[in-house]
Backbone as CSV, one residue per row, in Angstrom:
resi,resn,N_x,N_y,N_z,CA_x,CA_y,CA_z,C_x,C_y,C_z
1,MET,139.560,20.544,58.901,140.782,20.234,58.257,141.304,18.919,58.796
2,GLN,141.899,18.126,57.925,142.543,16.884,58.321,143.951,16.863,57.763
3,ALA,144.895,16.333,58.539,146.291,16.279,58.102,147.005,15.126,58.784
4,LYS,148.061,14.662,58.158,148.955,13.657,58.726,150.332,14.299,58.771
5,LEU,150.963,14.357,59.955,152.234,15.057,60.063,153.123,14.485,61.142
6,VAL,154.373,14.927,61.135,155.362,14.575,62.153,155.654,15.850,62.939
7,PRO,155.291,15.902,64.234,155.513,17.116,65.024,156.996,17.438,65.189
8,GLY,157.286,18.704,65.477,158.656,19.153,65.705,159.082,18.920,67.146
9,ALA,160.080,19.666,67.592,160.610,19.548,68.950,159.501,19.774,69.972
10,GLY,159.439,18.931,70.968,158.413,19.061,71.991,157.039,18.620,71.530
11,GLY,156.924,18.113,70.300,155.656,17.611,69.790,154.681,18.685,69.354
12,SER,155.156,19.916,69.154,154.223,20.993,68.819,154.270,21.379,67.346
13,PHE,153.175,21.964,66.887,153.064,22.497,65.533,151.992,23.571,65.523
14,ARG,151.990,24.385,64.464,151.025,25.483,64.338,150.135,25.268,63.130
15,VAL,148.876,25.612,63.305,147.914,25.660,62.209,147.466,27.112,62.127
16,GLU,147.665,27.749,60.963,147.346,29.172,60.817,146.550,29.419,59.545
17,LEU,145.646,30.379,59.621,144.902,30.841,58.459,145.234,32.311,58.258
18,LEU,145.750,32.645,57.059,146.135,34.017,56.738,145.196,34.581,55.687
19,GLY,144.833,35.860,55.819,143.992,36.539,54.843,144.782,36.903,53.602
20,GLU,144.081,37.403,52.578,144.739,37.714,51.307,145.793,38.806,51.423
21,ASP,145.712,39.630,52.455,146.723,40.670,52.660,147.779,40.250,53.688
22,GLY,147.774,38.984,54.096,148.775,38.454,55.013,148.423,38.538,56.483
23,ARG,147.282,39.133,56.816,146.938,39.242,58.237,146.476,37.885,58.779
24,LEU,146.720,37.672,60.049,146.383,36.422,60.709,144.894,36.395,61.035
25,LEU,144.176,35.409,60.497,142.746,35.261,60.764,142.484,34.256,61.879
26,GLY,143.374,33.293,62.030,143.212,32.287,63.069,144.492,31.508,63.262
27,ARG,144.722,31.053,64.499,145.925,30.259,64.800,145.617,29.287,65.922
28,LYS,146.136,28.078,65.780,146.115,27.088,66.847,147.528,26.561,66.996
29,ILE,148.005,26.500,68.224,149.278,25.852,68.519,148.928,24.584,69.281
30,LEU,149.253,23.456,68.678,148.868,22.162,69.224,150.100,21.356,69.592
31,THR,149.964,20.494,70.599,151.058,19.629,71.023,150.562,18.194,71.103
32,TYR,151.279,17.313,70.421,150.990,15.882,70.452,152.308,15.150,70.603
33,HIS,152.334,14.153,71.453,153.547,13.362,71.631,153.386,12.063,70.859
34,GLY,154.353,11.768,70.053,154.330,10.582,69.203,155.050,10.886,67.906
35,GLU,155.372,9.832,67.161,156.117,10.018,65.919,155.276,10.627,64.813
36,ARG,154.029,10.225,64.720,153.142,10.721,63.667,151.807,11.135,64.279
37,VAL,151.201,12.129,63.661,149.927,12.652,64.147,148.925,12.646,63.006
38,TYR,147.750,12.146,63.279,146.627,12.268,62.356,145.717,13.325,62.962
39,LEU,145.709,14.486,62.377,145.043,15.654,62.938,143.700,15.901,62.273
40,SER,142.716,16.170,63.078,141.418,16.630,62.594,141.000,17.756,63.533
41,THR,140.910,18.970,63.013,140.614,20.117,63.866,139.820,21.166,63.101
42,GLU,139.229,22.071,63.831,138.542,23.226,63.256,139.284,24.479,63.695
43,LEU,139.243,25.488,62.839,139.915,26.755,63.127,138.918,27.883,62.886
44,PRO,138.269,28.375,63.946,137.280,29.441,63.759,137.931,30.749,63.311
45,PHE,137.223,31.497,62.454,137.733,32.775,61.968,136.572,33.630,61.489
46,GLU,136.834,34.925,61.344,135.855,35.869,60.802,136.554,36.761,59.796
47,ILE,135.817,37.151,58.744,136.336,38.104,57.767,135.366,39.272,57.679
48,PRO,135.866,40.475,57.373,135.001,41.651,57.352,134.070,41.714,56.144
49,GLY,134.437,41.100,55.038,133.632,41.183,53.813,132.874,39.903,53.535
50,ALA,132.270,39.857,52.347,131.494,38.689,51.950,132.383,37.524,51.544
51,ALA,133.548,37.806,50.982,134.459,36.748,50.535,135.892,37.255,50.555
52,GLU,136.820,36.318,50.688,138.230,36.686,50.713,139.067,35.447,50.423
53,MET,140.156,35.634,49.681,141.118,34.556,49.469,141.919,34.392,50.753
54,GLY,142.444,33.201,50.978,143.244,32.979,52.165,144.248,31.865,51.957
55,ARG,145.114,31.682,52.947,146.102,30.611,52.913,146.086,29.892,54.252
56,LEU,145.927,28.576,54.194,145.975,27.728,55.373,147.353,27.093,55.415
57,GLN,148.037,27.181,56.557,149.370,26.591,56.637,149.575,25.852,57.949
58,ILE,150.367,24.787,57.870,150.765,23.998,59.033,152.282,24.026,59.069
59,SER,152.852,24.311,60.234,154.304,24.381,60.343,154.782,23.709,61.622
60,THR,156.001,23.148,61.551,156.654,22.561,62.714,157.994,23.259,62.907
61,TYR,158.493,23.235,64.139,159.687,23.997,64.502,160.667,23.127,65.279
62,ASP,161.960,23.465,65.185,162.964,22.756,65.968,163.067,23.389,67.358
63,SER,163.988,22.883,68.177,164.098,23.368,69.562,164.565,24.819,69.654
64,ALA,165.156,25.367,68.581,165.585,26.771,68.561,164.512,27.689,67.976
65,GLY,163.342,27.136,67.632,162.252,27.943,67.094,162.305,28.172,65.601
66,ARG,163.185,27.461,64.887,163.295,27.598,63.433,162.325,26.650,62.739
67,VAL,161.778,27.103,61.619,160.848,26.281,60.843,161.602,25.090,60.261
68,ILE,161.074,23.875,60.492,161.674,22.688,59.878,160.771,22.105,58.797
69,ALA,159.490,22.434,58.841,158.564,21.994,57.791,157.406,22.975,57.724
70,LEU,156.979,23.266,56.487,155.862,24.184,56.266,155.096,23.708,55.043
71,GLN,153.796,23.568,55.185,152.939,23.201,54.061,151.759,24.155,54.056
72,SER,151.412,24.654,52.878,150.279,25.575,52.793,149.462,25.304,51.544
73,VAL,148.195,25.680,51.629,147.270,25.596,50.486,146.453,26.858,50.443
């Protein structure tokens, strides 16, 4: 996965992969200091069946832990 983003408070953001029933298949919490981040990362995961729909999302949070930006595909 590749993305361009602006990190939240403390420079951290989350990359998560959710299964079709909403269960968490994979998560990375990353921290980068700087105004903008060009991210290239892999997120390992396993599914029990041959195929499954999923949702990949990236989110940033403020200093109180509230979501300030969320993008998903």
